Coordinates of C-alpha atoms and ligand atoms in Angstrom, one line a residue:
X1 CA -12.8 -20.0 -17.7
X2 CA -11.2 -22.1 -20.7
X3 CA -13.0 -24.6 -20.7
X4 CA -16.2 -23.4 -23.2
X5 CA -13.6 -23.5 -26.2
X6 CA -16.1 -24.0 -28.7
X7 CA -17.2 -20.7 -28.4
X8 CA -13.6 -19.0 -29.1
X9 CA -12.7 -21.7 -31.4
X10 CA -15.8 -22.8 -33.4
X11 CA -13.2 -25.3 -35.7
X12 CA -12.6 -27.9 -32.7
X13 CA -10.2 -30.8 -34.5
X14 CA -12.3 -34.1 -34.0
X15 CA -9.4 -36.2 -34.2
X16 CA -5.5 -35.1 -33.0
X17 CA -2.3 -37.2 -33.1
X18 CA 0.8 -36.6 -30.9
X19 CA 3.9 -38.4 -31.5
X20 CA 5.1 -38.2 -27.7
X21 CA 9.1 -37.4 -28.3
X22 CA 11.6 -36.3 -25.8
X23 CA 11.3 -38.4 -22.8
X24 CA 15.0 -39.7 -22.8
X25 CA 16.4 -35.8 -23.2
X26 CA 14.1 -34.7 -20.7
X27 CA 15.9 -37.2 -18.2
X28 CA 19.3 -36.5 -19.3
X29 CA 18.9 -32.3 -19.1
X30 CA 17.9 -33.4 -15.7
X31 CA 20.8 -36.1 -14.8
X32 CA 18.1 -38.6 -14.7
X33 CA 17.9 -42.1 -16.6
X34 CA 15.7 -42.5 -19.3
X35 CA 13.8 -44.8 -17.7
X36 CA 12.9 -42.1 -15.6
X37 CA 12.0 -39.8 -18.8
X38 CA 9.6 -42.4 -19.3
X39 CA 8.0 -42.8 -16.5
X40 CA 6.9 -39.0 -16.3
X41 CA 6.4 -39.4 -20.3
X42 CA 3.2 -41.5 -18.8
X43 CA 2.1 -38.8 -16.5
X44 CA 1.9 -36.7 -19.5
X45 CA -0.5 -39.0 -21.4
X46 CA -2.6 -39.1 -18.5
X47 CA -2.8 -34.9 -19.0
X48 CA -3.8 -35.3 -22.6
X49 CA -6.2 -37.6 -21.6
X50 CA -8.0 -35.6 -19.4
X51 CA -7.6 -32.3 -21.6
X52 CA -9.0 -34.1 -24.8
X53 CA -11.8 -35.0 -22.3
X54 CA -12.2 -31.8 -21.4
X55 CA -12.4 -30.0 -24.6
X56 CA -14.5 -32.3 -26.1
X57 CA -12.2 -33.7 -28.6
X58 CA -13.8 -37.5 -29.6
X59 CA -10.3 -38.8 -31.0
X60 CA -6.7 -39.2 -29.5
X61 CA -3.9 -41.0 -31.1
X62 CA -0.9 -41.4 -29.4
X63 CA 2.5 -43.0 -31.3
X64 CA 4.1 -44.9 -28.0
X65 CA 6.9 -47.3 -29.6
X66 CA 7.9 -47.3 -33.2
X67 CA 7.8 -50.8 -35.6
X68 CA 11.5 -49.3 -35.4
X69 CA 12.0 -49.1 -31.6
X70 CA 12.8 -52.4 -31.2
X71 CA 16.1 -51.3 -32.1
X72 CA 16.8 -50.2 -29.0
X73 CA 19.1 -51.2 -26.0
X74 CA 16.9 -54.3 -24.8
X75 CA 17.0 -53.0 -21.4
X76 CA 15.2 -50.0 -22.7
X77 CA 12.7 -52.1 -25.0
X78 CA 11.8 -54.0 -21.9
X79 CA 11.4 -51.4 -19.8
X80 CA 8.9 -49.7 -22.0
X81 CA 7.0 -52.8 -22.6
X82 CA 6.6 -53.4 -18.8
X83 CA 5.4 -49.6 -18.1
X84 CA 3.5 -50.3 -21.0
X85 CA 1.6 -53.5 -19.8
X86 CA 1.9 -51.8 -16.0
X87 CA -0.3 -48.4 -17.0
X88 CA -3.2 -50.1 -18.9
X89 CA -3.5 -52.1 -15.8
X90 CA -3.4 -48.9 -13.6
X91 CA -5.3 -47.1 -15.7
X92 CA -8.0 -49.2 -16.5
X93 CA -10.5 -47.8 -13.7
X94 CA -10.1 -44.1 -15.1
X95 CA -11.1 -45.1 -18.7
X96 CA -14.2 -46.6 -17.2
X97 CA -15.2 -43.8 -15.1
X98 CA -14.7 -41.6 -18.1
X99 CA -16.0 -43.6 -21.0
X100 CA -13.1 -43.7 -22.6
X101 CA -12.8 -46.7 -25.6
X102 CA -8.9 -48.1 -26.0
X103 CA -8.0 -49.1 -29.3
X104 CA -4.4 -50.4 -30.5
X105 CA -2.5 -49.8 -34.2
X106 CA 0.3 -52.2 -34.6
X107 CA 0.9 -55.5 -34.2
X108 CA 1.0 -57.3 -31.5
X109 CA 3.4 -60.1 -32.8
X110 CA 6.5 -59.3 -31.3
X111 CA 5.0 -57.6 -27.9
X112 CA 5.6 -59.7 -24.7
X113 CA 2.3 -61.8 -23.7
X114 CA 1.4 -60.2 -20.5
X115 CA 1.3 -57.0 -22.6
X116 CA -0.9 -58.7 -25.2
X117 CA -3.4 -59.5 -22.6
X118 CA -3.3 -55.8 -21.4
X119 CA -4.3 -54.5 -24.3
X120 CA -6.8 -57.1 -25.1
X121 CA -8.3 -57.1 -21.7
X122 CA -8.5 -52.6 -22.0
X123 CA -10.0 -53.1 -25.0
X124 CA -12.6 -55.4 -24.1
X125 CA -13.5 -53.6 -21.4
X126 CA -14.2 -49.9 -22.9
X127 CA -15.3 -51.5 -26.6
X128 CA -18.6 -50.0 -25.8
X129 CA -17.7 -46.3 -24.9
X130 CA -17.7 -43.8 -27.1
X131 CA -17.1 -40.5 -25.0
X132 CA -13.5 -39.9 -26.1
X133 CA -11.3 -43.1 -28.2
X134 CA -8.1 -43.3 -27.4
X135 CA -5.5 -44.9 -29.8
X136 CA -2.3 -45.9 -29.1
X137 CA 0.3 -47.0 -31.5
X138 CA 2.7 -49.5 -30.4
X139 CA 5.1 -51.6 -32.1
X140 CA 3.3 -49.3 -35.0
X141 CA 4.9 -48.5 -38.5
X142 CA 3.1 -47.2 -41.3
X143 CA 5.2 -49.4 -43.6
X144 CA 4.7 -52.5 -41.9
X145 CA 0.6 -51.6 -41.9
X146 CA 0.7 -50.8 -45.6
X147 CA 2.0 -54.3 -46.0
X148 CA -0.3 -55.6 -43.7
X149 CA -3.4 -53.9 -46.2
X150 CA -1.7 -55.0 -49.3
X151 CA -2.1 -58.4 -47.4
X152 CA -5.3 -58.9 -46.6
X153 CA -6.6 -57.8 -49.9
X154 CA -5.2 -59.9 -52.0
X155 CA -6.1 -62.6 -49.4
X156 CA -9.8 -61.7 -50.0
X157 CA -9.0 -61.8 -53.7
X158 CA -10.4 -58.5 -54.5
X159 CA -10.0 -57.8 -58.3
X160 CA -7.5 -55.1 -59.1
X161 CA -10.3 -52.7 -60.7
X162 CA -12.3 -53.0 -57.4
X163 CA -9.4 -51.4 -55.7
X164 CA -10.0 -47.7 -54.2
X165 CA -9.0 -45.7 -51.5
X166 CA -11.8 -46.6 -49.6
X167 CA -10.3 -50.4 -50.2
X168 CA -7.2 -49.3 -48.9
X169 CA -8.5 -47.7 -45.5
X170 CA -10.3 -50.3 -44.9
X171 CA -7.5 -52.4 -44.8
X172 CA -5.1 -50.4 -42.6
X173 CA -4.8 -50.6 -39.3
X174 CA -7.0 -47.6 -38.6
X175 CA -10.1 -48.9 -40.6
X176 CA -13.5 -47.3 -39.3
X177 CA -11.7 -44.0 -37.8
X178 CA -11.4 -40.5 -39.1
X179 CA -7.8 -39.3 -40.4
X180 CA -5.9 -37.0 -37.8
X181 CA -6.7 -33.4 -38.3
X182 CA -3.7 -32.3 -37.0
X183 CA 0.1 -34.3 -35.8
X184 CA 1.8 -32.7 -32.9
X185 CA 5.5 -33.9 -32.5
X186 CA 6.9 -32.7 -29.1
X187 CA 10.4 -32.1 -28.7
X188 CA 11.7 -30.2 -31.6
X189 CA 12.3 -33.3 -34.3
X190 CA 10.6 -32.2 -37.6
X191 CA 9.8 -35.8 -38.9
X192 CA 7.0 -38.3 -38.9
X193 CA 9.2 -41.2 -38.2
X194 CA 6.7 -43.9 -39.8
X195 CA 3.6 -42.6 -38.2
X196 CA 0.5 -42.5 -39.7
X197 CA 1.8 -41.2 -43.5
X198 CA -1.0 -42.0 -45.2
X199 CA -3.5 -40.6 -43.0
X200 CA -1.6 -37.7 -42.6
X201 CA -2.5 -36.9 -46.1
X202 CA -4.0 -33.7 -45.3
X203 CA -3.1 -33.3 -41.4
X204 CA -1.9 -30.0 -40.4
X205 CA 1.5 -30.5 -39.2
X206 CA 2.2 -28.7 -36.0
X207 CA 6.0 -29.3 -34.0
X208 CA 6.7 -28.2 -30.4
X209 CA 9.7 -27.9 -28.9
X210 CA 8.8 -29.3 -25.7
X211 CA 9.6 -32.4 -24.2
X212 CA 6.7 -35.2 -23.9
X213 CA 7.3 -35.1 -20.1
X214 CA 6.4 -31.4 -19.6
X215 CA 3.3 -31.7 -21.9
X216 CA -0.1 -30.3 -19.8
X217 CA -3.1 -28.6 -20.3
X218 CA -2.0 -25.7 -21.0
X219 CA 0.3 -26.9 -24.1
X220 CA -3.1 -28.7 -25.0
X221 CA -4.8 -25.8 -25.5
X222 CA -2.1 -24.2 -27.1
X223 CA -2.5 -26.7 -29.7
X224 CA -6.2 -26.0 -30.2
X225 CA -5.3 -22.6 -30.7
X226 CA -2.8 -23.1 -32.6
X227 CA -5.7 -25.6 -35.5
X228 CA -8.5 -23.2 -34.8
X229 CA -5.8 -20.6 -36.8
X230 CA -5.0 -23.1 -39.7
X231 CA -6.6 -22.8 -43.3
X232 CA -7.2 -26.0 -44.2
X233 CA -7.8 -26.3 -47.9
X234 CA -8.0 -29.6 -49.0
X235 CA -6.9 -28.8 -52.4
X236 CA -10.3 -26.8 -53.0
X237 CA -9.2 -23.5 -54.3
X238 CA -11.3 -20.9 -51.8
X239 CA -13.3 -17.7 -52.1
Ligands
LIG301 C1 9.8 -40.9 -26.8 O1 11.0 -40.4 -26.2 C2 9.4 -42.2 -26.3 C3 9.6 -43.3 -27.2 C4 10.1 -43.2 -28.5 C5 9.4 -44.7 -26.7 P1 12.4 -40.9 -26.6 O2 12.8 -42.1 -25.8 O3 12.5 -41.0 -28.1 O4 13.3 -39.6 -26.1 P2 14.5 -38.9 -26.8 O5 14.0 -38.6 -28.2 O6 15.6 -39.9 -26.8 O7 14.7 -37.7 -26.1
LIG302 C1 9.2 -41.7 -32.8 O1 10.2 -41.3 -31.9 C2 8.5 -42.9 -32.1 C3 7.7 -42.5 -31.0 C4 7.5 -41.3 -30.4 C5 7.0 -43.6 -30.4 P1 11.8 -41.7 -32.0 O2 12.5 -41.0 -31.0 O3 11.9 -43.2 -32.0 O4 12.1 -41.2 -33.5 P2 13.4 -40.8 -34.2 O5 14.3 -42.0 -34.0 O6 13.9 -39.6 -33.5 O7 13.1 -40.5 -35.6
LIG303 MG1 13.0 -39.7 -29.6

């Protein structure tokens, strides 16, 4: 019934970004542990999944652990780096079936090994899909990539008059993909907690007040509903 969205909606966002928030006060509102807010935080992503699938939309960013996140309780920190390393193993056979290609932003340096291998391993085996891409951000900071960028270009030596945007992009760590039409923050917060600022640029800005863990279709299409009513101008002045 939903599904032909194009029709209602003819301005589809090709590429949305979610920064999943709320897990631990989902848990506590329900005397759970965070942990536990966590856990169900992954059966959410799995919704998304599917729904972006669904609707067609050919990019999916989603901000799992902050550069800052380390700064957790280390209980916590390892907790989400095992169900972290855990669900790319378990989840490996669905982004085959479904053509799904995994890409990381971050850095890897300070993620445990067997979660290195994880991702390396997901994103060897779906390099050549292209039916949806799925990013996910972990141990990902927008300051610690700018630095990363400023890096590698003076490593390549390029002369300071050379230097554009386009120089720039190509040095984060989202070089080769579109920015995110739109950032979707569950959970009330009104911030962008390092995520993505420069290419949020010109995102639409969009924040819910659910929690991650309750996030389903239906708040999916909600969302595409809520872009197809946006007027994006891009600085253009319009007729
Ligand atoms: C989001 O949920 C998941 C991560 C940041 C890893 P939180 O763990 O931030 O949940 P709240 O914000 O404490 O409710
Ligand atoms: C942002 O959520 C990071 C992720 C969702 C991965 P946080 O819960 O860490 O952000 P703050 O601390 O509320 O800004
Ligand atoms: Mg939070």
């Amino acid at each position: 019934m939903m599904s032909d969205l194009s029709t209602d909606y003819p301005n589809l966002p090709k590429h949305l970004a979610f920064i999943m928030d709320g897990n631990g006060r989902w848990a506590k509102e329900r005397g759970l542990s965070r942990t536990m807010g966590h856990r169900r935080g992954v059966r959410a992503v799995k919704n998304i999944v599917k729904a972006a699938l669904k609707y067609k939309i050919p990019y999916l960013t989603l901000y799992a652990f902050s550069t800052e996140n380390f700064n957790r309780p280390p209980a916590e920190v390892s907790f989400l780096m095992k169900l972290c390393t855990r669900s790319m193993g378990k989840y490996k056979k669905f982004f085959i079936k479904n053509g799904i290609k995994f890409l990381m932003i971050g850095s890897v340096d300070r993620l445990p090994k067997e979660l290195q291998l994880a991702i390396g391993d997901l994103r060897d085996a779906t390099e050549t899909f292209s039916e949806l891409t799925l990013i996910v951000a972990i141990n990902y900071g927008a300051r610690a990539e700018i630095i990363d960028a400023i890096r590698g270009i003076v490593r390549k030596k390029i002369p300071e008059s050379g230097i554009t945007w386009e120089t720039v992009a190509d040095h984060l760590h989202t070089r080769g993909l579109p920015d995110p039409d739109m950032i979707i923050r569950t959970s009330g917060e009104k911030r962008l907690s390092n995520f993505l600022l420069l290419q949020a640029a010109y995102a639409e800005l969009h924040f819910l007040d659910t929690y991650w863990p309750d996030v389903d279709e239906k708040t999916f299409i909600e969302v595409l509903r809520e872009y197809a009513r946006r007027n994006r101008r891009m600085g253009i002045v319009q007729r």
